[in-house]
PDB file of C-alpha atoms and ligand atoms in Angstrom:
ATOM      1  CA  UNK A   1     -30.187-196.693 -27.016  1.00  0.00           C
ATOM      2  CA  UNK A   2     -31.381-193.888 -29.299  1.00  0.00           C
ATOM      3  CA  UNK A   3     -35.049-193.220 -28.455  1.00  0.00           C
ATOM      4  CA  UNK A   4     -37.407-190.827 -30.290  1.00  0.00           C
ATOM      5  CA  UNK A   5     -40.386-189.645 -28.231  1.00  0.00           C
ATOM      6  CA  UNK A   6     -43.121-188.294 -30.517  1.00  0.00           C
ATOM      7  CA  UNK A   7     -45.237-185.811 -28.575  1.00  0.00           C
ATOM      8  CA  UNK A   8     -42.324-185.591 -26.136  1.00  0.00           C
ATOM      9  CA  UNK A   9     -43.152-181.944 -25.430  1.00  0.00           C
ATOM     10  CA  UNK A  10     -46.022-183.203 -23.211  1.00  0.00           C
ATOM     11  CA  UNK A  11     -45.610-184.328 -19.594  1.00  0.00           C
ATOM     12  CA  UNK A  12     -45.649-188.102 -20.202  1.00  0.00           C
ATOM     13  CA  UNK A  13     -43.068-188.111 -23.011  1.00  0.00           C
ATOM     14  CA  UNK A  14     -40.890-185.479 -21.360  1.00  0.00           C
ATOM     15  CA  UNK A  15     -40.906-187.443 -18.085  1.00  0.00           C
ATOM     16  CA  UNK A  16     -39.849-190.640 -19.857  1.00  0.00           C
ATOM     17  CA  UNK A  17     -37.158-188.749 -21.785  1.00  0.00           C
ATOM     18  CA  UNK A  18     -35.751-187.183 -18.646  1.00  0.00           C
ATOM     19  CA  UNK A  19     -35.599-190.499 -16.782  1.00  0.00           C
ATOM     20  CA  UNK A  20     -34.020-192.350 -19.732  1.00  0.00           C
ATOM     21  CA  UNK A  21     -31.487-189.591 -20.380  1.00  0.00           C
ATOM     22  CA  UNK A  22     -30.362-189.789 -16.760  1.00  0.00           C
ATOM     23  CA  UNK A  23     -29.548-193.503 -17.174  1.00  0.00           C
ATOM     24  CA  UNK A  24     -27.563-193.006 -20.377  1.00  0.00           C
ATOM     25  CA  UNK A  25     -29.997-193.300 -23.295  1.00  0.00           C
ATOM     26  CA  UNK A  26     -29.863-190.795 -26.186  1.00  0.00           C
ATOM     27  CA  UNK A  27     -33.184-188.971 -26.402  1.00  0.00           C
ATOM     28  CA  UNK A  28     -34.812-187.152 -29.304  1.00  0.00           C
ATOM     29  CA  UNK A  29     -37.908-185.171 -28.407  1.00  0.00           C
ATOM     30  CA  UNK A  30     -40.368-185.004 -31.314  1.00  0.00           C
ATOM     31  CA  UNK A  31     -43.055-182.409 -31.921  1.00  0.00           C
ATOM     32  CA  UNK A  32     -45.294-181.099 -34.690  1.00  0.00           C
ATOM     33  CA  UNK A  33     -43.076-177.967 -34.436  1.00  0.00           C
ATOM     34  CA  UNK A  34     -39.314-178.554 -34.429  1.00  0.00           C
ATOM     35  CA  UNK A  35     -38.778-175.314 -32.490  1.00  0.00           C
ATOM     36  CA  UNK A  36     -41.024-176.534 -29.659  1.00  0.00           C
ATOM     37  CA  UNK A  37     -39.112-179.823 -29.552  1.00  0.00           C
ATOM     38  CA  UNK A  38     -35.742-178.037 -29.378  1.00  0.00           C
ATOM     39  CA  UNK A  39     -36.927-175.812 -26.517  1.00  0.00           C
ATOM     40  CA  UNK A  40     -38.224-178.809 -24.509  1.00  0.00           C
ATOM     41  CA  UNK A  41     -35.013-180.743 -25.252  1.00  0.00           C
ATOM     42  CA  UNK A  42     -32.877-177.877 -23.922  1.00  0.00           C
ATOM     43  CA  UNK A  43     -35.020-177.644 -20.775  1.00  0.00           C
ATOM     44  CA  UNK A  44     -34.751-181.406 -20.134  1.00  0.00           C
ATOM     45  CA  UNK A  45     -31.001-181.505 -20.886  1.00  0.00           C
ATOM     46  CA  UNK A  46     -30.468-178.840 -18.232  1.00  0.00           C
ATOM     47  CA  UNK A  47     -32.427-180.977 -15.712  1.00  0.00           C
ATOM     48  CA  UNK A  48     -30.429-184.068 -16.731  1.00  0.00           C
ATOM     49  CA  UNK A  49     -27.035-182.418 -16.161  1.00  0.00           C
ATOM     50  CA  UNK A  50     -26.340-181.919 -19.870  1.00  0.00           C
ATOM     51  CA  UNK A  51     -27.251-185.477 -20.978  1.00  0.00           C
ATOM     52  CA  UNK A  52     -27.743-185.829 -24.754  1.00  0.00           C
ATOM     53  CA  UNK A  53     -31.298-184.716 -25.568  1.00  0.00           C
ATOM     54  CA  UNK A  54     -32.137-183.296 -28.992  1.00  0.00           C
ATOM     55  CA  UNK A  55     -35.355-181.821 -30.397  1.00  0.00           C
ATOM     56  CA  UNK A  56     -36.718-182.407 -33.930  1.00  0.00           C
ATOM     57  CA  UNK A  57     -39.936-182.630 -35.909  1.00  0.00           C
ATOM     58  CA  UNK A  58     -41.788-185.912 -35.312  1.00  0.00           C
ATOM     59  CA  UNK A  59     -40.775-187.415 -38.713  1.00  0.00           C
ATOM     60  CA  UNK A  60     -37.079-186.483 -38.299  1.00  0.00           C
ATOM     61  CA  UNK A  61     -37.055-187.831 -34.744  1.00  0.00           C
ATOM     62  CA  UNK A  62     -38.591-191.156 -35.818  1.00  0.00           C
ATOM     63  CA  UNK A  63     -36.116-191.455 -38.711  1.00  0.00           C
ATOM     64  CA  UNK A  64     -33.102-190.877 -36.451  1.00  0.00           C
ATOM     65  CA  UNK A  65     -33.917-193.301 -33.603  1.00  0.00           C
ATOM     66  CA  UNK A  66     -33.760-197.067 -33.059  1.00  0.00           C
ATOM     67  CA  UNK A  67     -36.912-197.069 -30.904  1.00  0.00           C
ATOM     68  CA  UNK A  68     -39.955-194.823 -31.407  1.00  0.00           C
ATOM     69  CA  UNK A  69     -42.168-193.961 -28.430  1.00  0.00           C
ATOM     70  CA  UNK A  70     -45.625-192.505 -29.089  1.00  0.00           C
ATOM     71  CA  UNK A  71     -46.633-190.072 -26.317  1.00  0.00           C
ATOM     72  CA  UNK A  72     -49.473-188.312 -28.153  1.00  0.00           C
ATOM     73  CA  UNK A  73     -53.187-188.006 -27.455  1.00  0.00           C
ATOM     74  CA  UNK A  74     -55.188-190.732 -29.218  1.00  0.00           C
ATOM     75  CA  UNK A  75     -56.928-187.965 -31.173  1.00  0.00           C
ATOM     76  CA  UNK A  76     -53.598-187.140 -32.908  1.00  0.00           C
ATOM     77  CA  UNK A  77     -52.724-190.622 -34.189  1.00  0.00           C
ATOM     78  CA  UNK A  78     -54.506-190.533 -37.542  1.00  0.00           C
ATOM     79  CA  UNK A  79     -52.811-187.282 -38.560  1.00  0.00           C
ATOM     80  CA  UNK A  80     -49.348-188.111 -37.194  1.00  0.00           C
ATOM     81  CA  UNK A  81     -48.665-191.750 -38.035  1.00  0.00           C
ATOM     82  CA  UNK A  82     -48.806-191.568 -41.856  1.00  0.00           C
ATOM     83  CA  UNK A  83     -45.902-189.065 -41.632  1.00  0.00           C
ATOM     84  CA  UNK A  84     -43.722-191.549 -39.725  1.00  0.00           C
ATOM     85  CA  UNK A  85     -44.811-194.872 -41.225  1.00  0.00           C
ATOM     86  CA  UNK A  86     -41.653-195.387 -43.300  1.00  0.00           C
ATOM     87  CA  UNK A  87     -39.397-194.355 -40.410  1.00  0.00           C
ATOM     88  CA  UNK A  88     -41.046-196.931 -38.116  1.00  0.00           C
ATOM     89  CA  UNK A  89     -40.566-199.941 -40.422  1.00  0.00           C
ATOM     90  CA  UNK A  90     -38.788-202.742 -38.555  1.00  0.00           C
ATOM     91  CA  UNK A  91     -38.466-200.734 -35.318  1.00  0.00           C
ATOM     92  CA  UNK A  92     -39.984-201.219 -31.880  1.00  0.00           C
ATOM     93  CA  UNK A  93     -42.793-198.655 -31.570  1.00  0.00           C
ATOM     94  CA  UNK A  94     -43.916-198.124 -27.977  1.00  0.00           C
ATOM     95  CA  UNK A  95     -47.471-196.910 -27.452  1.00  0.00           C
ATOM     96  CA  UNK A  96     -48.153-195.080 -24.181  1.00  0.00           C
ATOM     97  CA  UNK A  97     -51.416-193.851 -25.691  1.00  0.00           C
ATOM     98  CA  UNK A  98     -54.662-194.146 -23.735  1.00  0.00           C
ATOM     99  CA  UNK A  99     -57.911-193.332 -25.564  1.00  0.00           C
ATOM    100  CA  UNK A 100     -59.570-191.095 -22.980  1.00  0.00           C
ATOM    101  CA  UNK A 101     -62.301-188.506 -23.471  1.00  0.00           C
ATOM    102  CA  UNK A 102     -62.516-185.969 -20.674  1.00  0.00           C
ATOM    103  CA  UNK A 103     -65.822-184.411 -21.780  1.00  0.00           C
ATOM    104  CA  UNK A 104     -68.931-186.525 -21.299  1.00  0.00           C
ATOM    105  CA  UNK A 105     -69.718-189.450 -19.019  1.00  0.00           C
ATOM    106  CA  UNK A 106     -67.465-192.152 -20.555  1.00  0.00           C
ATOM    107  CA  UNK A 107     -63.769-191.673 -19.803  1.00  0.00           C
ATOM    108  CA  UNK A 108     -62.393-194.725 -21.641  1.00  0.00           C
ATOM    109  CA  UNK A 109     -63.264-194.438 -25.326  1.00  0.00           C
ATOM    110  CA  UNK A 110     -61.306-197.059 -27.293  1.00  0.00           C
ATOM    111  CA  UNK A 111     -61.507-197.113 -31.100  1.00  0.00           C
ATOM    112  CA  UNK A 112     -63.602-199.817 -32.833  1.00  0.00           C
ATOM    113  CA  UNK A 113     -60.490-201.997 -33.338  1.00  0.00           C
ATOM    114  CA  UNK A 114     -60.251-202.398 -29.544  1.00  0.00           C
ATOM    115  CA  UNK A 115     -57.319-200.253 -28.382  1.00  0.00           C
ATOM    116  CA  UNK A 116     -55.134-197.338 -29.373  1.00  0.00           C
ATOM    117  CA  UNK A 117     -52.188-199.763 -29.726  1.00  0.00           C
ATOM    118  CA  UNK A 118     -54.072-201.870 -32.280  1.00  0.00           C
ATOM    119  CA  UNK A 119     -55.106-198.708 -34.128  1.00  0.00           C
ATOM    120  CA  UNK A 120     -51.414-197.726 -34.232  1.00  0.00           C
ATOM    121  CA  UNK A 121     -50.483-201.161 -35.623  1.00  0.00           C
ATOM    122  CA  UNK A 122     -53.148-200.775 -38.325  1.00  0.00           C
ATOM    123  CA  UNK A 123     -51.966-197.248 -39.223  1.00  0.00           C
ATOM    124  CA  UNK A 124     -48.251-198.175 -39.310  1.00  0.00           C
ATOM    125  CA  UNK A 125     -48.684-201.577 -40.983  1.00  0.00           C
ATOM    126  CA  UNK A 126     -47.346-205.002 -40.007  1.00  0.00           C
ATOM    127  CA  UNK A 127     -43.652-204.060 -40.224  1.00  0.00           C
ATOM    128  CA  UNK A 128     -43.795-201.791 -37.184  1.00  0.00           C
ATOM    129  CA  UNK A 129     -43.204-203.793 -33.993  1.00  0.00           C
ATOM    130  CA  UNK A 130     -45.811-202.222 -31.722  1.00  0.00           C
ATOM    131  CA  UNK A 131     -45.543-202.734 -27.958  1.00  0.00           C
ATOM    132  CA  UNK A 132     -48.081-201.193 -25.552  1.00  0.00           C
ATOM    133  CA  UNK A 133     -46.432-200.035 -22.304  1.00  0.00           C
ATOM    134  CA  UNK A 134     -46.065-197.283 -19.666  1.00  0.00           C
ATOM    135  CA  UNK A 135     -49.813-196.510 -19.483  1.00  0.00           C
ATOM    136  CA  UNK A 136     -49.837-196.783 -15.692  1.00  0.00           C
ATOM    137  CA  UNK A 137     -46.711-194.728 -15.013  1.00  0.00           C
ATOM    138  CA  UNK A 138     -48.095-191.263 -14.305  1.00  0.00           C
ATOM    139  CA  UNK A 139     -46.321-188.221 -15.732  1.00  0.00           C
ATOM    140  CA  UNK A 140     -46.300-186.784 -12.221  1.00  0.00           C
ATOM    141  CA  UNK A 141     -44.368-189.841 -11.004  1.00  0.00           C
ATOM    142  CA  UNK A 142     -41.923-189.658 -13.937  1.00  0.00           C
ATOM    143  CA  UNK A 143     -41.246-185.991 -13.206  1.00  0.00           C
ATOM    144  CA  UNK A 144     -40.435-186.659  -9.545  1.00  0.00           C
ATOM    145  CA  UNK A 145     -36.998-187.458  -8.196  1.00  0.00           C
ATOM    146  CA  UNK A 146     -37.906-190.609  -6.235  1.00  0.00           C
ATOM    147  CA  UNK A 147     -38.049-194.254  -7.475  1.00  0.00           C
ATOM    148  CA  UNK A 148     -41.254-195.004  -9.402  1.00  0.00           C
ATOM    149  CA  UNK A 149     -43.778-196.970  -7.318  1.00  0.00           C
ATOM    150  CA  UNK A 150     -45.572-198.981 -10.029  1.00  0.00           C
ATOM    151  CA  UNK A 151     -45.214-202.179 -12.086  1.00  0.00           C
ATOM    152  CA  UNK A 152     -44.773-201.846 -15.847  1.00  0.00           C
ATOM    153  CA  UNK A 153     -47.313-203.925 -17.781  1.00  0.00           C
ATOM    154  CA  UNK A 154     -46.494-204.452 -21.447  1.00  0.00           C
ATOM    155  CA  UNK A 155     -48.022-206.404 -24.317  1.00  0.00           C
ATOM    156  CA  UNK A 156     -47.194-206.952 -27.972  1.00  0.00           C
ATOM    157  CA  UNK A 157     -46.761-209.571 -30.680  1.00  0.00           C
ATOM    158  CA  UNK A 158     -43.014-209.275 -31.406  1.00  0.00           C
ATOM    159  CA  UNK A 159     -40.795-211.022 -28.815  1.00  0.00           C
ATOM    160  CA  UNK A 160     -37.641-209.040 -29.721  1.00  0.00           C
ATOM    161  CA  UNK A 161     -39.437-205.710 -29.462  1.00  0.00           C
ATOM    162  CA  UNK A 162     -40.908-206.755 -26.109  1.00  0.00           C
ATOM    163  CA  UNK A 163     -37.386-207.684 -24.911  1.00  0.00           C
ATOM    164  CA  UNK A 164     -36.142-204.204 -25.923  1.00  0.00           C
ATOM    165  CA  UNK A 165     -38.995-202.452 -24.105  1.00  0.00           C
ATOM    166  CA  UNK A 166     -38.456-204.708 -21.080  1.00  0.00           C
ATOM    167  CA  UNK A 167     -34.843-203.477 -20.912  1.00  0.00           C
ATOM    168  CA  UNK A 168     -36.025-199.862 -21.235  1.00  0.00           C
ATOM    169  CA  UNK A 169     -38.455-200.411 -18.341  1.00  0.00           C
ATOM    170  CA  UNK A 170     -35.830-202.122 -16.190  1.00  0.00           C
ATOM    171  CA  UNK A 171     -33.418-199.246 -16.863  1.00  0.00           C
ATOM    172  CA  UNK A 172     -35.939-197.031 -15.003  1.00  0.00           C
ATOM    173  CA  UNK A 173     -35.941-199.439 -12.041  1.00  0.00           C
ATOM    174  CA  UNK A 174     -39.370-200.871 -12.900  1.00  0.00           C
ATOM    175  CA  UNK A 175     -40.527-204.457 -12.458  1.00  0.00           C
ATOM    176  CA  UNK A 176     -41.810-205.507 -15.894  1.00  0.00           C
ATOM    177  CA  UNK A 177     -44.814-207.826 -16.269  1.00  0.00           C
ATOM    178  CA  UNK A 178     -45.463-209.241 -19.766  1.00  0.00           C
ATOM    179  CA  UNK A 179     -49.248-209.471 -20.156  1.00  0.00           C
ATOM    180  CA  UNK A 180     -49.322-211.178 -23.544  1.00  0.00           C
ATOM    181  CA  UNK A 181     -50.246-210.218 -27.111  1.00  0.00           C
ATOM    182  CA  UNK A 182     -51.217-206.810 -28.483  1.00  0.00           C
ATOM    183  CA  UNK A 183     -54.835-208.016 -28.405  1.00  0.00           C
ATOM    184  CA  UNK A 184     -54.644-207.435 -24.616  1.00  0.00           C
ATOM    185  CA  UNK A 185     -53.879-203.728 -25.071  1.00  0.00           C
ATOM    186  CA  UNK A 186     -57.537-202.699 -24.567  1.00  0.00           C
ATOM    187  CA  UNK A 187     -57.683-203.933 -20.953  1.00  0.00           C
ATOM    188  CA  UNK A 188     -54.190-202.519 -20.288  1.00  0.00           C
ATOM    189  CA  UNK A 189     -55.210-199.069 -21.565  1.00  0.00           C
ATOM    190  CA  UNK A 190     -58.528-199.277 -19.681  1.00  0.00           C
ATOM    191  CA  UNK A 191     -56.738-199.579 -16.329  1.00  0.00           C
ATOM    192  CA  UNK A 192     -55.519-196.010 -16.813  1.00  0.00           C
ATOM    193  CA  UNK A 193     -59.135-194.807 -16.820  1.00  0.00           C
ATOM    194  CA  UNK A 194     -59.472-196.430 -13.382  1.00  0.00           C
ATOM    195  CA  UNK A 195     -56.258-194.774 -12.175  1.00  0.00           C
ATOM    196  CA  UNK A 196     -57.504-191.364 -13.376  1.00  0.00           C
ATOM    197  CA  UNK A 197     -60.758-191.953 -11.453  1.00  0.00           C
ATOM    198  CA  UNK A 198     -58.816-192.962  -8.319  1.00  0.00           C
ATOM    199  CA  UNK A 199     -56.641-189.849  -8.668  1.00  0.00           C
ATOM    200  CA  UNK A 200     -59.748-187.640  -8.811  1.00  0.00           C
ATOM    201  CA  UNK A 201     -61.380-189.321  -5.796  1.00  0.00           C
ATOM    202  CA  UNK A 202     -58.231-189.074  -3.663  1.00  0.00           C
ATOM    203  CA  UNK A 203     -57.044-185.712  -5.033  1.00  0.00           C
ATOM    204  CA  UNK A 204     -53.674-187.155  -6.068  1.00  0.00           C
ATOM    205  CA  UNK A 205     -51.763-187.354  -9.371  1.00  0.00           C
ATOM    206  CA  UNK A 206     -49.822-190.565  -9.142  1.00  0.00           C
ATOM    207  CA  UNK A 207     -51.845-193.712  -8.378  1.00  0.00           C
ATOM    208  CA  UNK A 208     -50.303-196.838  -9.911  1.00  0.00           C
ATOM    209  CA  UNK A 209     -50.673-200.619  -9.845  1.00  0.00           C
ATOM    210  CA  UNK A 210     -48.764-203.653  -8.610  1.00  0.00           C
ATOM    211  CA  UNK A 211     -49.432-207.267  -9.648  1.00  0.00           C
ATOM    212  CA  UNK A 212     -49.371-209.630  -6.678  1.00  0.00           C
ATOM    213  CA  UNK A 213     -48.822-213.383  -6.605  1.00  0.00           C
ATOM    214  CA  UNK A 214     -45.958-213.635  -9.108  1.00  0.00           C
TER     215      UNK A 214
HETATM  216  N1  NAP B 301     -50.035-187.696 -18.516  1.00  0.00           N
HETATM  217  C1  NAP B 301     -50.019-188.878 -17.919  1.00  0.00           C
HETATM  218  O1  NAP B 301     -49.871-188.993 -16.660  1.00  0.00           O
HETATM  219  C2  NAP B 301     -50.150-190.138 -18.748  1.00  0.00           C
HETATM  220  C3  NAP B 301     -50.028-191.384 -18.108  1.00  0.00           C
HETATM  221  C4  NAP B 301     -50.117-192.529 -18.889  1.00  0.00           C
HETATM  222  C5  NAP B 301     -50.365-192.447 -20.249  1.00  0.00           C
HETATM  223  N2  NAP B 301     -50.499-191.233 -20.830  1.00  0.00           N
HETATM  224  C6  NAP B 301     -50.759-191.169 -22.267  1.00  0.00           C
HETATM  225  O2  NAP B 301     -49.572-190.664 -22.879  1.00  0.00           O
HETATM  226  C7  NAP B 301     -49.921-189.841 -23.987  1.00  0.00           C
HETATM  227  C8  NAP B 301     -49.273-188.470 -23.771  1.00  0.00           C
HETATM  228  O3  NAP B 301     -49.765-187.919 -22.569  1.00  0.00           O
HETATM  229  P1  NAP B 301     -49.544-186.380 -22.221  1.00  0.00           P
HETATM  230  O4  NAP B 301     -50.287-186.119 -20.968  1.00  0.00           O
HETATM  231  O5  NAP B 301     -48.088-186.039 -22.312  1.00  0.00           O
HETATM  232  O6  NAP B 301     -50.330-185.734 -23.465  1.00  0.00           O
HETATM  233  P2  NAP B 301     -50.502-184.230 -24.002  1.00  0.00           P
HETATM  234  O7  NAP B 301     -49.737-183.297 -23.144  1.00  0.00           O
HETATM  235  O8  NAP B 301     -51.957-183.985 -24.185  1.00  0.00           O
HETATM  236  O9  NAP B 301     -49.862-184.319 -25.451  1.00  0.00           O
HETATM  237  C9  NAP B 301     -48.506-184.624 -25.660  1.00  0.00           C
HETATM  238  C10 NAP B 301     -48.030-183.906 -26.906  1.00  0.00           C
HETATM  239  O10 NAP B 301     -48.722-184.392 -28.044  1.00  0.00           O
HETATM  240  C11 NAP B 301     -48.765-183.385 -29.028  1.00  0.00           C
HETATM  241  N3  NAP B 301     -50.127-183.269 -29.520  1.00  0.00           N
HETATM  242  C12 NAP B 301     -51.203-182.725 -28.893  1.00  0.00           C
HETATM  243  N4  NAP B 301     -52.310-182.830 -29.651  1.00  0.00           N
HETATM  244  C13 NAP B 301     -51.921-183.422 -30.797  1.00  0.00           C
HETATM  245  C14 NAP B 301     -52.592-183.793 -31.985  1.00  0.00           C
HETATM  246  N5  NAP B 301     -53.915-183.553 -32.168  1.00  0.00           N
HETATM  247  N6  NAP B 301     -51.871-184.388 -32.966  1.00  0.00           N
HETATM  248  C15 NAP B 301     -50.555-184.638 -32.811  1.00  0.00           C
HETATM  249  N7  NAP B 301     -49.843-184.287 -31.716  1.00  0.00           N
HETATM  250  C16 NAP B 301     -50.541-183.721 -30.715  1.00  0.00           C
HETATM  251  C17 NAP B 301     -48.332-182.083 -28.373  1.00  0.00           C
HETATM  252  O11 NAP B 301     -46.990-181.827 -28.802  1.00  0.00           O
HETATM  253  P3  NAP B 301     -46.641-180.764 -29.964  1.00  0.00           P
HETATM  254  O12 NAP B 301     -47.713-179.687 -29.905  1.00  0.00           O
HETATM  255  O13 NAP B 301     -45.311-180.273 -29.530  1.00  0.00           O
HETATM  256  O14 NAP B 301     -46.640-181.537 -31.226  1.00  0.00           O
HETATM  257  C18 NAP B 301     -48.310-182.406 -26.893  1.00  0.00           C
HETATM  258  O15 NAP B 301     -47.308-181.720 -26.178  1.00  0.00           O
HETATM  259  C19 NAP B 301     -51.448-189.775 -24.046  1.00  0.00           C
HETATM  260  O16 NAP B 301     -51.954-190.682 -24.980  1.00  0.00           O
HETATM  261  C20 NAP B 301     -51.865-190.199 -22.634  1.00  0.00           C
HETATM  262  O17 NAP B 301     -53.125-190.838 -22.624  1.00  0.00           O
HETATM  263  C21 NAP B 301     -50.385-190.067 -20.106  1.00  0.00           C
END
C-alpha cells in the first residue's frame, strides 16, 4: 500500500515508515520542507535495505498516497490540514496525534471537540475517513529491532477505513482491538498521557498496553 506520513520526519512517523517499508509498503515521508523529507527518506531507506521510501512536501505526499497518516503535534493541525484537505477526500486518514502539553500541570489537553481525531475530522470535512490509531505504540518501540509489545487500539466511523488500518497494524505484527466510533478517540488519546507518566516514573521510553479478557 502507498502510505504518506505527514510529519514523518519526527520519531513516531519515521518509526512507522521504517517498519512498514520493511514489510513491503511504499512510504512517502511528508514534511513542511521537502528537503527535510527527502533527507529523512534517504536515511530510512538505508536502514530498510533500500526499500522504497520517498520524501515530499506534506501536500504532495498526501496527494500521492492511498492512505494518509498524520504524525504531527496537535499544535500543527490547524495550519497543516487545510493544505491537504482536497488530497484526503475519500481516503483513510490515520491520526496518531495526542494533544499533550508538556509545560504546566495538565499533560492531556484535548481540544473542545473532545479529541485531536475529532478536530482532524472537522478540519478535513466528512469525506475524509478518519481513524484514530497507534497512540500507544511508542516511537522508541517502533525504532527498535524487536517485535512490538503492545496492542493496537483503533476507533473510527468508516468500516472500510478501519479494515485498512487493521491490515496495516497486523502487517506490523500487532494485535488490533477495535474500540468503536471516533467519539471514543478522547479516551484512546488520553491513555497516552498515562503511558508518558509511567515512562517518567520508571525512567523508560516504551510502556504500552494490552487488553485482557478477549
Ligand atoms: N513520540 C512518540 O513516542 C509518540 C507515541 C504515540 C503518539 N505520538 C504522537 O504522534 C505525533 C508525532 O509524534 P512525534 O514525537 O514524532 O512528534 P514531533 O517530533 O514533535 O513532530 C513530528 C514532525 O511534525 C512536524 N511539525 C512539528 N511542529 C509542527 C507544526 N507546528 N506544524 C506542522 N508540522 C509540525 C515536524 O516535521 P517538519 O518540521 O519536517 O515538518 C516534526 O518532525 C504527535 O501527535 C504525538 O503526540 C507520539
